[in-house]
Amino acid sequence: MVPKRNGVQRPTALVTGGSGGIGLELAKVLARNGFDLVLVARNRDTLEAAAGQLEGKFDVRAHVFAADLRRPEAPESIFDFLQNENIPIEVLVNNAGFGLGGEFADTNLQRELEMIQVNIAALTHLTKLFLPPMIKRRSGRVLNVASTAAFQPGPLMAVYYATKAYVLSFSEALSEELRNSGVTVTALCPGPTHTDFADTAEMGRSRLFNTFGIADAADVAKYGYDAMMQGKRLAIPGIKNKILAQANRIAPRALSAKIARIAQETR
Ligand SMILES: NC(=O)c1ccc[n+]([C@@H]2O[C@H](COP(=O)([O-])OP(=O)(O)OC[C@H]3O[C@@H](n4cnc5c(N)ncnc54)[C@H](OP(=O)(O)O)[C@@H]3O)[C@@H](O)[C@H]2O)c1
């Protein structure tokens, strides 16, 4: 059953990748604003530590569900668990994702196929499962974490950039389909942000993560939360990122790709 405190039933937000980085910061903002949480990630210990931190600091309940979104059956098992526990999801945050740097001819195919599964397929599958109950209730919000990588081709990180272009396009299309439905979809497009992302992607030495200002994950999360609650389609945190995204929308694609390559190269 959905827990109640003081007789008030709080809405619940599901956050994938909610145990660290931007996802944990989003979970904190949601908790601060009165949402119970369901945190999903692979490592149960980290998940439980995050849930304990949230429950200790905020008056909320934080459930954990350890799942590997590289596995195609994971979204269904998350959905079934929540159905069985009778926990309706008011906010779906598709945040889990990762990248991989290097020339495509040399990078590891298995990791790239897993990236497509996590960044694209799991996000799509979870949205497919959780959206219909929201539409039926005429209430709900989806926050999909894309990236400024969504706005141009990304040499030396080609698959990652392409996955984020999908997330942006998919989110903007859904947002239009759902106009006047009571349900909103927001694409959050952060630029480089302090998390484990760059190390996981083997991009910690790139110009992108060393030359330009790196955002704070808490600031990105707060910006994304506010945009989601306002029902905005697109949220690009930071003036520099906004300008670059707009410039990439009008620049020739070949030029955008060249500039992205320079940013991705090692200093
Ligand atoms: N940091 C940046 O510069 C940046 C910029 C733009 C966009 N983004 C996007 O922001 C999102 C969050 O990234 P982050 O920077 O916060 O990265 P992060 O610090 O590496 O956190 C990733 C989170 O996702 C979970 N996760 C990773 N693989 C998973 C899997 N297979 N199944 C389930 N959970 C998984 C991780 O927990 P476990 O390891 O325990 O599974 C962790 O909770 C991603 O979609 C990323 O593409 C990041």
PDB file of C-alpha atoms and ligand atoms in Angstrom:
ATOM      1  CA  MET A   1       0.000   0.000   0.000  1.00  0.00           C
ATOM      2  CA  VAL A   2       1.023   3.587  -0.505  1.00  0.00           C
ATOM      3  CA  PRO A   3       2.286   4.869   2.846  1.00  0.00           C
ATOM      4  CA  LYS A   4       0.471   7.770   4.427  1.00  0.00           C
ATOM      5  CA  ARG A   5       1.848  10.193   6.923  1.00  0.00           C
ATOM      6  CA  ASN A   6      -0.496  12.414   8.885  1.00  0.00           C
ATOM      7  CA  GLY A   7      -3.326  10.925   6.795  1.00  0.00           C
ATOM      8  CA  VAL A   8      -1.958  12.559   3.623  1.00  0.00           C
ATOM      9  CA  GLN A   9      -1.187  10.375   0.620  1.00  0.00           C
ATOM     10  CA  ARG A  10       1.937  11.677  -1.071  1.00  0.00           C
ATOM     11  CA  PRO A  11       2.577  11.266  -4.793  1.00  0.00           C
ATOM     12  CA  THR A  12       5.409   8.930  -5.776  1.00  0.00           C
ATOM     13  CA  ALA A  13       8.243   9.607  -8.227  1.00  0.00           C
ATOM     14  CA  LEU A  14      10.256   6.834  -9.881  1.00  0.00           C
ATOM     15  CA  VAL A  15      13.862   7.820 -10.617  1.00  0.00           C
ATOM     16  CA  THR A  16      16.099   5.538 -12.655  1.00  0.00           C
ATOM     17  CA  GLY A  17      19.751   5.976 -11.813  1.00  0.00           C
ATOM     18  CA  GLY A  18      18.526   7.511  -8.558  1.00  0.00           C
ATOM     19  CA  SER A  19      21.483   6.304  -6.485  1.00  0.00           C
ATOM     20  CA  GLY A  20      24.071   8.813  -7.698  1.00  0.00           C
ATOM     21  CA  GLY A  21      24.904  11.842  -9.836  1.00  0.00           C
ATOM     22  CA  ILE A  22      22.070  13.860 -11.351  1.00  0.00           C
ATOM     23  CA  GLY A  23      19.504  11.151 -10.482  1.00  0.00           C
ATOM     24  CA  LEU A  24      20.225  11.310  -6.746  1.00  0.00           C
ATOM     25  CA  GLU A  25      20.048  15.117  -6.856  1.00  0.00           C
ATOM     26  CA  LEU A  26      16.697  14.897  -8.661  1.00  0.00           C
ATOM     27  CA  ALA A  27      15.512  12.469  -5.974  1.00  0.00           C
ATOM     28  CA  LYS A  28      16.533  15.005  -3.309  1.00  0.00           C
ATOM     29  CA  VAL A  29      14.587  17.842  -4.970  1.00  0.00           C
ATOM     30  CA  LEU A  30      11.566  15.591  -5.361  1.00  0.00           C
ATOM     31  CA  ALA A  31      11.772  14.536  -1.697  1.00  0.00           C
ATOM     32  CA  ARG A  32      12.150  18.155  -0.594  1.00  0.00           C
ATOM     33  CA  ASN A  33       8.931  18.858  -2.484  1.00  0.00           C
ATOM     34  CA  GLY A  34       6.998  16.052  -0.801  1.00  0.00           C
ATOM     35  CA  PHE A  35       7.312  13.136  -3.207  1.00  0.00           C
ATOM     36  CA  ASP A  36       7.817   9.581  -2.019  1.00  0.00           C
ATOM     37  CA  LEU A  37      10.406   7.847  -4.149  1.00  0.00           C
ATOM     38  CA  VAL A  38      11.215   4.655  -5.959  1.00  0.00           C
ATOM     39  CA  LEU A  39      14.925   4.552  -6.761  1.00  0.00           C
ATOM     40  CA  VAL A  40      16.214   2.182  -9.434  1.00  0.00           C
ATOM     41  CA  ALA A  41      19.860   1.306 -10.149  1.00  0.00           C
ATOM     42  CA  ARG A  42      22.033  -1.800 -10.262  1.00  0.00           C
ATOM     43  CA  ASN A  43      23.929  -1.620  -6.988  1.00  0.00           C
ATOM     44  CA  ARG A  44      21.611  -2.402  -4.069  1.00  0.00           C
ATOM     45  CA  ASP A  45      24.002  -1.112  -1.368  1.00  0.00           C
ATOM     46  CA  THR A  46      24.326   2.303  -3.026  1.00  0.00           C
ATOM     47  CA  LEU A  47      20.568   2.402  -3.546  1.00  0.00           C
ATOM     48  CA  GLU A  48      19.877   1.623   0.095  1.00  0.00           C
ATOM     49  CA  ALA A  49      22.391   4.225   1.238  1.00  0.00           C
ATOM     50  CA  ALA A  50      20.683   6.827  -0.980  1.00  0.00           C
ATOM     51  CA  ALA A  51      17.216   5.839   0.266  1.00  0.00           C
ATOM     52  CA  GLY A  52      18.405   6.012   3.893  1.00  0.00           C
ATOM     53  CA  GLN A  53      19.880   9.468   3.269  1.00  0.00           C
ATOM     54  CA  LEU A  54      16.607  10.705   1.757  1.00  0.00           C
ATOM     55  CA  GLU A  55      14.368   9.214   4.441  1.00  0.00           C
ATOM     56  CA  GLY A  56      16.661  10.592   7.143  1.00  0.00           C
ATOM     57  CA  LYS A  57      16.595  14.107   5.765  1.00  0.00           C
ATOM     58  CA  PHE A  58      13.071  14.450   4.389  1.00  0.00           C
ATOM     59  CA  ASP A  59       9.701  13.211   5.646  1.00  0.00           C
ATOM     60  CA  VAL A  60       9.258  10.746   2.759  1.00  0.00           C
ATOM     61  CA  ARG A  61       9.337   7.044   2.002  1.00  0.00           C
ATOM     62  CA  ALA A  62      12.063   5.882  -0.408  1.00  0.00           C
ATOM     63  CA  HIS A  63      11.651   2.405  -1.926  1.00  0.00           C
ATOM     64  CA  VAL A  64      14.531   0.768  -3.737  1.00  0.00           C
ATOM     65  CA  PHE A  65      14.403  -1.603  -6.669  1.00  0.00           C
ATOM     66  CA  ALA A  66      17.707  -3.051  -7.838  1.00  0.00           C
ATOM     67  CA  ALA A  67      17.535  -3.625 -11.586  1.00  0.00           C
ATOM     68  CA  ASP A  68      19.948  -3.622 -14.493  1.00  0.00           C
ATOM     69  CA  LEU A  69      18.378  -1.626 -17.319  1.00  0.00           C
ATOM     70  CA  ARG A  70      20.736  -3.307 -19.780  1.00  0.00           C
ATOM     71  CA  ARG A  71      18.380  -6.268 -19.392  1.00  0.00           C
ATOM     72  CA  PRO A  72      15.349  -5.917 -21.698  1.00  0.00           C
ATOM     73  CA  GLU A  73      12.986  -7.433 -19.097  1.00  0.00           C
ATOM     74  CA  ALA A  74      13.927  -4.899 -16.364  1.00  0.00           C
ATOM     75  CA  PRO A  75      11.253  -2.246 -17.145  1.00  0.00           C
ATOM     76  CA  GLU A  76       8.463  -4.844 -16.965  1.00  0.00           C
ATOM     77  CA  SER A  77       9.754  -6.151 -13.628  1.00  0.00           C
ATOM     78  CA  ILE A  78       9.862  -2.608 -12.177  1.00  0.00           C
ATOM     79  CA  PHE A  79       6.298  -1.966 -13.388  1.00  0.00           C
ATOM     80  CA  ASP A  80       5.022  -5.302 -12.033  1.00  0.00           C
ATOM     81  CA  PHE A  81       6.647  -4.675  -8.646  1.00  0.00           C
ATOM     82  CA  LEU A  82       4.920  -1.311  -8.326  1.00  0.00           C
ATOM     83  CA  GLN A  83       1.578  -2.715  -9.481  1.00  0.00           C
ATOM     84  CA  ASN A  84       1.841  -5.478  -6.863  1.00  0.00           C
ATOM     85  CA  GLU A  85       2.753  -2.949  -4.171  1.00  0.00           C
ATOM     86  CA  ASN A  86      -0.117  -0.717  -5.354  1.00  0.00           C
ATOM     87  CA  ILE A  87       2.163   2.282  -5.782  1.00  0.00           C
ATOM     88  CA  PRO A  88       0.934   4.592  -8.553  1.00  0.00           C
ATOM     89  CA  ILE A  89       3.650   6.653 -10.216  1.00  0.00           C
ATOM     90  CA  GLU A  90       2.916  10.366 -10.610  1.00  0.00           C
ATOM     91  CA  VAL A  91       6.376  11.306 -11.861  1.00  0.00           C
ATOM     92  CA  LEU A  92       8.627   9.151 -14.049  1.00  0.00           C
ATOM     93  CA  VAL A  93      12.231  10.303 -14.276  1.00  0.00           C
ATOM     94  CA  ASN A  94      14.152   8.431 -16.966  1.00  0.00           C
ATOM     95  CA  ASN A  95      17.626   9.450 -15.882  1.00  0.00           C
ATOM     96  CA  ALA A  96      19.828   6.323 -15.978  1.00  0.00           C
ATOM     97  CA  GLY A  97      22.270   6.446 -18.838  1.00  0.00           C
ATOM     98  CA  PHE A  98      25.926   6.299 -19.715  1.00  0.00           C
ATOM     99  CA  GLY A  99      28.369   7.118 -22.504  1.00  0.00           C
ATOM    100  CA  LEU A 100      31.519   5.743 -24.064  1.00  0.00           C
ATOM    101  CA  GLY A 101      34.316   7.715 -25.707  1.00  0.00           C
ATOM    102  CA  GLY A 102      36.582   6.726 -28.576  1.00  0.00           C
ATOM    103  CA  GLU A 103      36.589   6.297 -32.329  1.00  0.00           C
ATOM    104  CA  PHE A 104      33.638   4.144 -33.299  1.00  0.00           C
ATOM    105  CA  ALA A 105      35.815   1.688 -35.245  1.00  0.00           C
ATOM    106  CA  ASP A 106      37.737   0.921 -32.029  1.00  0.00           C
ATOM    107  CA  THR A 107      35.104   1.098 -29.273  1.00  0.00           C
ATOM    108  CA  ASN A 108      33.507  -1.899 -27.597  1.00  0.00           C
ATOM    109  CA  LEU A 109      30.367  -2.965 -29.447  1.00  0.00           C
ATOM    110  CA  GLN A 110      28.862  -4.763 -26.468  1.00  0.00           C
ATOM    111  CA  ARG A 111      29.021  -1.621 -24.324  1.00  0.00           C
ATOM    112  CA  GLU A 112      27.490   0.417 -27.135  1.00  0.00           C
ATOM    113  CA  LEU A 113      24.619  -2.022 -27.613  1.00  0.00           C
ATOM    114  CA  GLU A 114      24.060  -1.926 -23.842  1.00  0.00           C
ATOM    115  CA  MET A 115      24.116   1.879 -24.010  1.00  0.00           C
ATOM    116  CA  ILE A 116      21.406   1.828 -26.666  1.00  0.00           C
ATOM    117  CA  GLN A 117      19.411  -0.551 -24.449  1.00  0.00           C
ATOM    118  CA  VAL A 118      19.702   1.684 -21.341  1.00  0.00           C
ATOM    119  CA  ASN A 119      19.613   5.164 -22.903  1.00  0.00           C
ATOM    120  CA  ILE A 120      16.959   4.423 -25.543  1.00  0.00           C
ATOM    121  CA  ALA A 121      15.107   1.112 -25.174  1.00  0.00           C
ATOM    122  CA  ALA A 122      14.623   1.081 -21.383  1.00  0.00           C
ATOM    123  CA  LEU A 123      13.568   4.745 -21.400  1.00  0.00           C
ATOM    124  CA  THR A 124      11.051   4.033 -24.163  1.00  0.00           C
ATOM    125  CA  HIS A 125       9.779   0.848 -22.488  1.00  0.00           C
ATOM    126  CA  LEU A 126       9.318   2.506 -19.071  1.00  0.00           C
ATOM    127  CA  THR A 127       7.467   5.397 -20.677  1.00  0.00           C
ATOM    128  CA  LYS A 128       5.233   2.943 -22.559  1.00  0.00           C
ATOM    129  CA  LEU A 129       4.335   1.203 -19.282  1.00  0.00           C
ATOM    130  CA  PHE A 130       3.868   4.197 -16.967  1.00  0.00           C
ATOM    131  CA  LEU A 131       2.223   6.659 -19.362  1.00  0.00           C
ATOM    132  CA  PRO A 132      -1.221   5.003 -19.812  1.00  0.00           C
ATOM    133  CA  PRO A 133      -2.143   5.144 -16.089  1.00  0.00           C
ATOM    134  CA  MET A 134      -1.099   8.819 -16.054  1.00  0.00           C
ATOM    135  CA  ILE A 135      -3.270   9.574 -19.081  1.00  0.00           C
ATOM    136  CA  LYS A 136      -6.171   7.722 -17.475  1.00  0.00           C
ATOM    137  CA  ARG A 137      -5.817   9.821 -14.302  1.00  0.00           C
ATOM    138  CA  ARG A 138      -5.224  12.940 -16.440  1.00  0.00           C
ATOM    139  CA  SER A 139      -2.249  13.642 -14.206  1.00  0.00           C
ATOM    140  CA  GLY A 140       1.437  12.872 -14.415  1.00  0.00           C
ATOM    141  CA  ARG A 141       4.859  14.066 -15.461  1.00  0.00           C
ATOM    142  CA  VAL A 142       7.715  12.468 -17.351  1.00  0.00           C
ATOM    143  CA  LEU A 143      11.242  13.890 -17.169  1.00  0.00           C
ATOM    144  CA  ASN A 144      13.644  12.376 -19.688  1.00  0.00           C
ATOM    145  CA  VAL A 145      17.303  13.185 -19.165  1.00  0.00           C
ATOM    146  CA  ALA A 146      18.818  13.872 -22.591  1.00  0.00           C
ATOM    147  CA  SER A 147      21.912  16.082 -22.920  1.00  0.00           C
ATOM    148  CA  THR A 148      23.295  19.019 -24.882  1.00  0.00           C
ATOM    149  CA  ALA A 149      24.807  16.129 -26.881  1.00  0.00           C
ATOM    150  CA  ALA A 150      21.315  15.775 -28.399  1.00  0.00           C
ATOM    151  CA  PHE A 151      21.762  18.865 -30.589  1.00  0.00           C
ATOM    152  CA  GLN A 152      24.647  17.776 -32.834  1.00  0.00           C
ATOM    153  CA  PRO A 153      26.524  14.726 -34.090  1.00  0.00           C
ATOM    154  CA  GLY A 154      29.281  13.702 -31.633  1.00  0.00           C
ATOM    155  CA  PRO A 155      32.498  12.389 -33.174  1.00  0.00           C
ATOM    156  CA  LEU A 156      34.529  10.365 -30.615  1.00  0.00           C
ATOM    157  CA  MET A 157      31.284   9.612 -28.765  1.00  0.00           C
ATOM    158  CA  ALA A 158      29.102   8.906 -31.773  1.00  0.00           C
ATOM    159  CA  VAL A 159      26.700   6.373 -30.267  1.00  0.00           C
ATOM    160  CA  TYR A 160      26.139   8.354 -27.064  1.00  0.00           C
ATOM    161  CA  TYR A 161      25.283  11.570 -28.938  1.00  0.00           C
ATOM    162  CA  ALA A 162      22.916   9.632 -31.194  1.00  0.00           C
ATOM    163  CA  THR A 163      21.131   8.082 -28.190  1.00  0.00           C
ATOM    164  CA  LYS A 164      20.552  11.539 -26.728  1.00  0.00           C
ATOM    165  CA  ALA A 165      19.257  12.876 -30.051  1.00  0.00           C
ATOM    166  CA  TYR A 166      16.687  10.065 -29.839  1.00  0.00           C
ATOM    167  CA  VAL A 167      15.716  11.011 -26.273  1.00  0.00           C
ATOM    168  CA  LEU A 168      15.191  14.645 -27.265  1.00  0.00           C
ATOM    169  CA  SER A 169      13.193  13.854 -30.402  1.00  0.00           C
ATOM    170  CA  PHE A 170      11.078  11.218 -28.637  1.00  0.00           C
ATOM    171  CA  SER A 171      10.332  13.528 -25.701  1.00  0.00           C
ATOM    172  CA  GLU A 172       9.386  16.506 -27.878  1.00  0.00           C
ATOM    173  CA  ALA A 173       7.071  14.334 -29.979  1.00  0.00           C
ATOM    174  CA  LEU A 174       5.345  12.876 -26.903  1.00  0.00           C
ATOM    175  CA  SER A 175       4.999  16.302 -25.382  1.00  0.00           C
ATOM    176  CA  GLU A 176       3.007  17.387 -28.447  1.00  0.00           C
ATOM    177  CA  GLU A 177       0.902  14.200 -28.504  1.00  0.00           C
ATOM    178  CA  LEU A 178       0.004  14.751 -24.864  1.00  0.00           C
ATOM    179  CA  ARG A 179      -1.021  18.388 -25.187  1.00  0.00           C
ATOM    180  CA  ASN A 180      -4.187  18.944 -23.106  1.00  0.00           C
ATOM    181  CA  SER A 181      -3.973  15.439 -21.596  1.00  0.00           C
ATOM    182  CA  GLY A 182      -2.954  16.550 -18.098  1.00  0.00           C
ATOM    183  CA  VAL A 183       0.362  14.745 -18.602  1.00  0.00           C
ATOM    184  CA  THR A 184       3.575  16.554 -19.539  1.00  0.00           C
ATOM    185  CA  VAL A 185       6.911  15.369 -20.919  1.00  0.00           C
ATOM    186  CA  THR A 186      10.105  17.375 -20.394  1.00  0.00           C
ATOM    187  CA  ALA A 187      13.527  16.767 -21.927  1.00  0.00           C
ATOM    188  CA  LEU A 188      16.322  17.883 -19.609  1.00  0.00           C
ATOM    189  CA  CYS A 189      19.508  18.642 -21.571  1.00  0.00           C
ATOM    190  CA  PRO A 190      22.447  19.219 -19.219  1.00  0.00           C
ATOM    191  CA  GLY A 191      25.925  20.135 -20.409  1.00  0.00           C
ATOM    192  CA  PRO A 192      29.001  18.682 -18.677  1.00  0.00           C
ATOM    193  CA  THR A 193      28.134  18.092 -15.020  1.00  0.00           C
ATOM    194  CA  HIS A 194      30.163  16.869 -12.022  1.00  0.00           C
ATOM    195  CA  THR A 195      29.192  13.183 -11.601  1.00  0.00           C
ATOM    196  CA  ASP A 196      30.775   9.788 -12.328  1.00  0.00           C
ATOM    197  CA  PHE A 197      29.644  10.111 -15.952  1.00  0.00           C
ATOM    198  CA  ALA A 198      32.943  11.306 -17.521  1.00  0.00           C
ATOM    199  CA  ASP A 199      35.012   8.558 -15.859  1.00  0.00           C
ATOM    200  CA  THR A 200      32.510   5.844 -16.796  1.00  0.00           C
ATOM    201  CA  ALA A 201      32.595   7.127 -20.384  1.00  0.00           C
ATOM    202  CA  GLU A 202      36.425   7.274 -20.340  1.00  0.00           C
ATOM    203  CA  MET A 203      36.129  10.956 -21.264  1.00  0.00           C
ATOM    204  CA  GLY A 204      37.575  12.496 -18.101  1.00  0.00           C
ATOM    205  CA  ARG A 205      40.531  13.945 -20.044  1.00  0.00           C
ATOM    206  CA  SER A 206      38.487  15.485 -22.877  1.00  0.00           C
ATOM    207  CA  ARG A 207      38.479  19.250 -23.503  1.00  0.00           C
ATOM    208  CA  LEU A 208      34.739  19.218 -22.806  1.00  0.00           C
ATOM    209  CA  PHE A 209      35.269  18.047 -19.243  1.00  0.00           C
ATOM    210  CA  ASN A 210      38.372  20.157 -18.617  1.00  0.00           C
ATOM    211  CA  THR A 211      38.146  23.436 -20.481  1.00  0.00           C
ATOM    212  CA  PHE A 212      34.566  24.582 -20.071  1.00  0.00           C
ATOM    213  CA  GLY A 213      32.770  25.174 -16.782  1.00  0.00           C
ATOM    214  CA  ILE A 214      31.341  22.005 -15.282  1.00  0.00           C
ATOM    215  CA  ALA A 215      27.905  22.306 -13.711  1.00  0.00           C
ATOM    216  CA  ASP A 216      26.913  21.182 -10.250  1.00  0.00           C
ATOM    217  CA  ALA A 217      24.535  18.193 -10.320  1.00  0.00           C
ATOM    218  CA  ALA A 218      22.275  19.758  -7.666  1.00  0.00           C
ATOM    219  CA  ASP A 219      21.827  22.915  -9.784  1.00  0.00           C
ATOM    220  CA  VAL A 220      21.018  20.822 -12.862  1.00  0.00           C
ATOM    221  CA  ALA A 221      18.485  18.780 -10.899  1.00  0.00           C
ATOM    222  CA  LYS A 222      16.753  21.845  -9.452  1.00  0.00           C
ATOM    223  CA  TYR A 223      16.522  23.387 -12.922  1.00  0.00           C
ATOM    224  CA  GLY A 224      15.102  20.163 -14.373  1.00  0.00           C
ATOM    225  CA  TYR A 225      12.592  19.746 -11.554  1.00  0.00           C
ATOM    226  CA  ASP A 226      11.281  23.297 -11.933  1.00  0.00           C
ATOM    227  CA  ALA A 227      10.935  22.911 -15.710  1.00  0.00           C
ATOM    228  CA  MET A 228       9.145  19.575 -15.301  1.00  0.00           C
ATOM    229  CA  MET A 229       6.695  21.003 -12.759  1.00  0.00           C
ATOM    230  CA  GLN A 230       5.993  23.903 -15.143  1.00  0.00           C
ATOM    231  CA  GLY A 231       5.304  21.363 -17.904  1.00  0.00           C
ATOM    232  CA  LYS A 232       8.053  22.735 -20.152  1.00  0.00           C
ATOM    233  CA  ARG A 233       9.080  20.641 -23.158  1.00  0.00           C
ATOM    234  CA  LEU A 234      12.729  21.509 -23.015  1.00  0.00           C
ATOM    235  CA  ALA A 235      15.064  22.394 -20.162  1.00  0.00           C
ATOM    236  CA  ILE A 236      18.659  23.407 -20.936  1.00  0.00           C
ATOM    237  CA  PRO A 237      20.438  24.449 -17.738  1.00  0.00           C
ATOM    238  CA  GLY A 238      22.985  27.282 -18.059  1.00  0.00           C
ATOM    239  CA  ILE A 239      23.143  30.227 -20.440  1.00  0.00           C
ATOM    240  CA  LYS A 240      26.214  28.886 -22.281  1.00  0.00           C
ATOM    241  CA  ASN A 241      24.483  25.563 -22.947  1.00  0.00           C
ATOM    242  CA  LYS A 242      21.340  27.355 -24.145  1.00  0.00           C
ATOM    243  CA  ILE A 243      23.340  29.450 -26.609  1.00  0.00           C
ATOM    244  CA  LEU A 244      25.321  26.454 -27.889  1.00  0.00           C
ATOM    245  CA  ALA A 245      22.137  24.398 -28.343  1.00  0.00           C
ATOM    246  CA  GLN A 246      20.466  27.183 -30.313  1.00  0.00           C
ATOM    247  CA  ALA A 247      23.629  27.763 -32.384  1.00  0.00           C
ATOM    248  CA  ASN A 248      23.738  24.060 -33.218  1.00  0.00           C
ATOM    249  CA  ARG A 249      20.134  24.213 -34.405  1.00  0.00           C
ATOM    250  CA  ILE A 250      21.049  26.689 -37.148  1.00  0.00           C
ATOM    251  CA  ALA A 251      24.696  25.811 -37.891  1.00  0.00           C
ATOM    252  CA  PRO A 252      25.562  23.436 -40.763  1.00  0.00           C
ATOM    253  CA  ARG A 253      25.726  19.888 -39.352  1.00  0.00           C
ATOM    254  CA  ALA A 254      29.254  19.343 -40.687  1.00  0.00           C
ATOM    255  CA  LEU A 255      30.488  22.408 -38.782  1.00  0.00           C
ATOM    256  CA  SER A 256      28.693  21.299 -35.590  1.00  0.00           C
ATOM    257  CA  ALA A 257      30.320  17.875 -35.899  1.00  0.00           C
ATOM    258  CA  LYS A 258      33.802  19.429 -36.313  1.00  0.00           C
ATOM    259  CA  ILE A 259      33.348  21.617 -33.235  1.00  0.00           C
ATOM    260  CA  ALA A 260      31.988  18.670 -31.207  1.00  0.00           C
ATOM    261  CA  ARG A 261      35.050  16.649 -32.222  1.00  0.00           C
ATOM    262  CA  ILE A 262      37.393  19.340 -30.892  1.00  0.00           C
ATOM    263  CA  ALA A 263      35.457  19.389 -27.609  1.00  0.00           C
ATOM    264  CA  GLN A 264      35.652  15.622 -27.304  1.00  0.00           C
ATOM    265  CA  GLU A 265      39.397  15.380 -27.980  1.00  0.00           C
ATOM    266  CA  THR A 266      41.889  14.972 -25.181  1.00  0.00           C
ATOM    267  CA  ARG A 267      43.533  18.238 -24.193  1.00  0.00           C
TER     268      ARG A 267
HETATM  269  N1  LIG B   1      27.245  14.156 -16.081  1.00  0.00           N
HETATM  270  C1  LIG B   1      27.152  14.758 -17.268  1.00  0.00           C
HETATM  271  O1  LIG B   1      28.082  15.491 -17.693  1.00  0.00           O
HETATM  272  C2  LIG B   1      25.902  14.602 -18.085  1.00  0.00           C
HETATM  273  C3  LIG B   1      25.630  15.552 -19.084  1.00  0.00           C
HETATM  274  C4  LIG B   1      24.473  15.426 -19.841  1.00  0.00           C
HETATM  275  C5  LIG B   1      23.620  14.364 -19.623  1.00  0.00           C
HETATM  276  N2  LIG B   1      23.899  13.446 -18.651  1.00  0.00           N
HETATM  277  C6  LIG B   1      22.956  12.339 -18.466  1.00  0.00           C
HETATM  278  O2  LIG B   1      22.508  12.362 -17.138  1.00  0.00           O
HETATM  279  C7  LIG B   1      22.073  11.053 -16.770  1.00  0.00           C
HETATM  280  C8  LIG B   1      22.657  10.697 -15.411  1.00  0.00           C
HETATM  281  O3  LIG B   1      24.055  10.617 -15.533  1.00  0.00           O
HETATM  282  P1  LIG B   1      25.066  11.023 -14.362  1.00  0.00           P
HETATM  283  O4  LIG B   1      25.960  12.043 -14.917  1.00  0.00           O
HETATM  284  O5  LIG B   1      24.323  11.328 -13.115  1.00  0.00           O
HETATM  285  O6  LIG B   1      25.894   9.652 -14.264  1.00  0.00           O
HETATM  286  P2  LIG B   1      26.387   8.780 -13.027  1.00  0.00           P
HETATM  287  O7  LIG B   1      26.918   9.656 -11.942  1.00  0.00           O
HETATM  288  O8  LIG B   1      27.301   7.773 -13.633  1.00  0.00           O
HETATM  289  O9  LIG B   1      25.060   8.064 -12.476  1.00  0.00           O
HETATM  290  C9  LIG B   1      24.429   7.064 -13.232  1.00  0.00           C
HETATM  291  C10 LIG B   1      23.286   6.452 -12.438  1.00  0.00           C
HETATM  292  O10 LIG B   1      22.631   5.485 -13.277  1.00  0.00           O
HETATM  293  C11 LIG B   1      22.722   4.189 -12.700  1.00  0.00           C
HETATM  294  N3  LIG B   1      22.899   3.221 -13.768  1.00  0.00           N
HETATM  295  C12 LIG B   1      23.955   3.138 -14.625  1.00  0.00           C
HETATM  296  N4  LIG B   1      23.805   2.073 -15.437  1.00  0.00           N
HETATM  297  C13 LIG B   1      22.627   1.477 -15.076  1.00  0.00           C
HETATM  298  C14 LIG B   1      21.954   0.312 -15.521  1.00  0.00           C
HETATM  299  N5  LIG B   1      22.459  -0.464 -16.473  1.00  0.00           N
HETATM  300  N6  LIG B   1      20.772  -0.010 -14.945  1.00  0.00           N
HETATM  301  C15 LIG B   1      20.264   0.760 -13.952  1.00  0.00           C
HETATM  302  N7  LIG B   1      20.876   1.861 -13.481  1.00  0.00           N
HETATM  303  C16 LIG B   1      22.049   2.211 -14.036  1.00  0.00           C
HETATM  304  C17 LIG B   1      23.917   4.263 -11.734  1.00  0.00           C
HETATM  305  O11 LIG B   1      23.843   3.326 -10.659  1.00  0.00           O
HETATM  306  P3  LIG B   1      24.490   1.827 -10.778  1.00  0.00           P
HETATM  307  O12 LIG B   1      25.876   2.011 -11.310  1.00  0.00           O
HETATM  308  O13 LIG B   1      24.425   1.258  -9.402  1.00  0.00           O
HETATM  309  O14 LIG B   1      23.600   1.076 -11.707  1.00  0.00           O
HETATM  310  C18 LIG B   1      23.751   5.693 -11.209  1.00  0.00           C
HETATM  311  O15 LIG B   1      22.734   5.732 -10.227  1.00  0.00           O
HETATM  312  C19 LIG B   1      22.510  10.132 -17.908  1.00  0.00           C
HETATM  313  O16 LIG B   1      21.399   9.846 -18.730  1.00  0.00           O
HETATM  314  C20 LIG B   1      23.546  10.955 -18.660  1.00  0.00           C
HETATM  315  O17 LIG B   1      23.622  10.588 -20.013  1.00  0.00           O
HETATM  316  C21 LIG B   1      25.022  13.547 -17.877  1.00  0.00           C
END
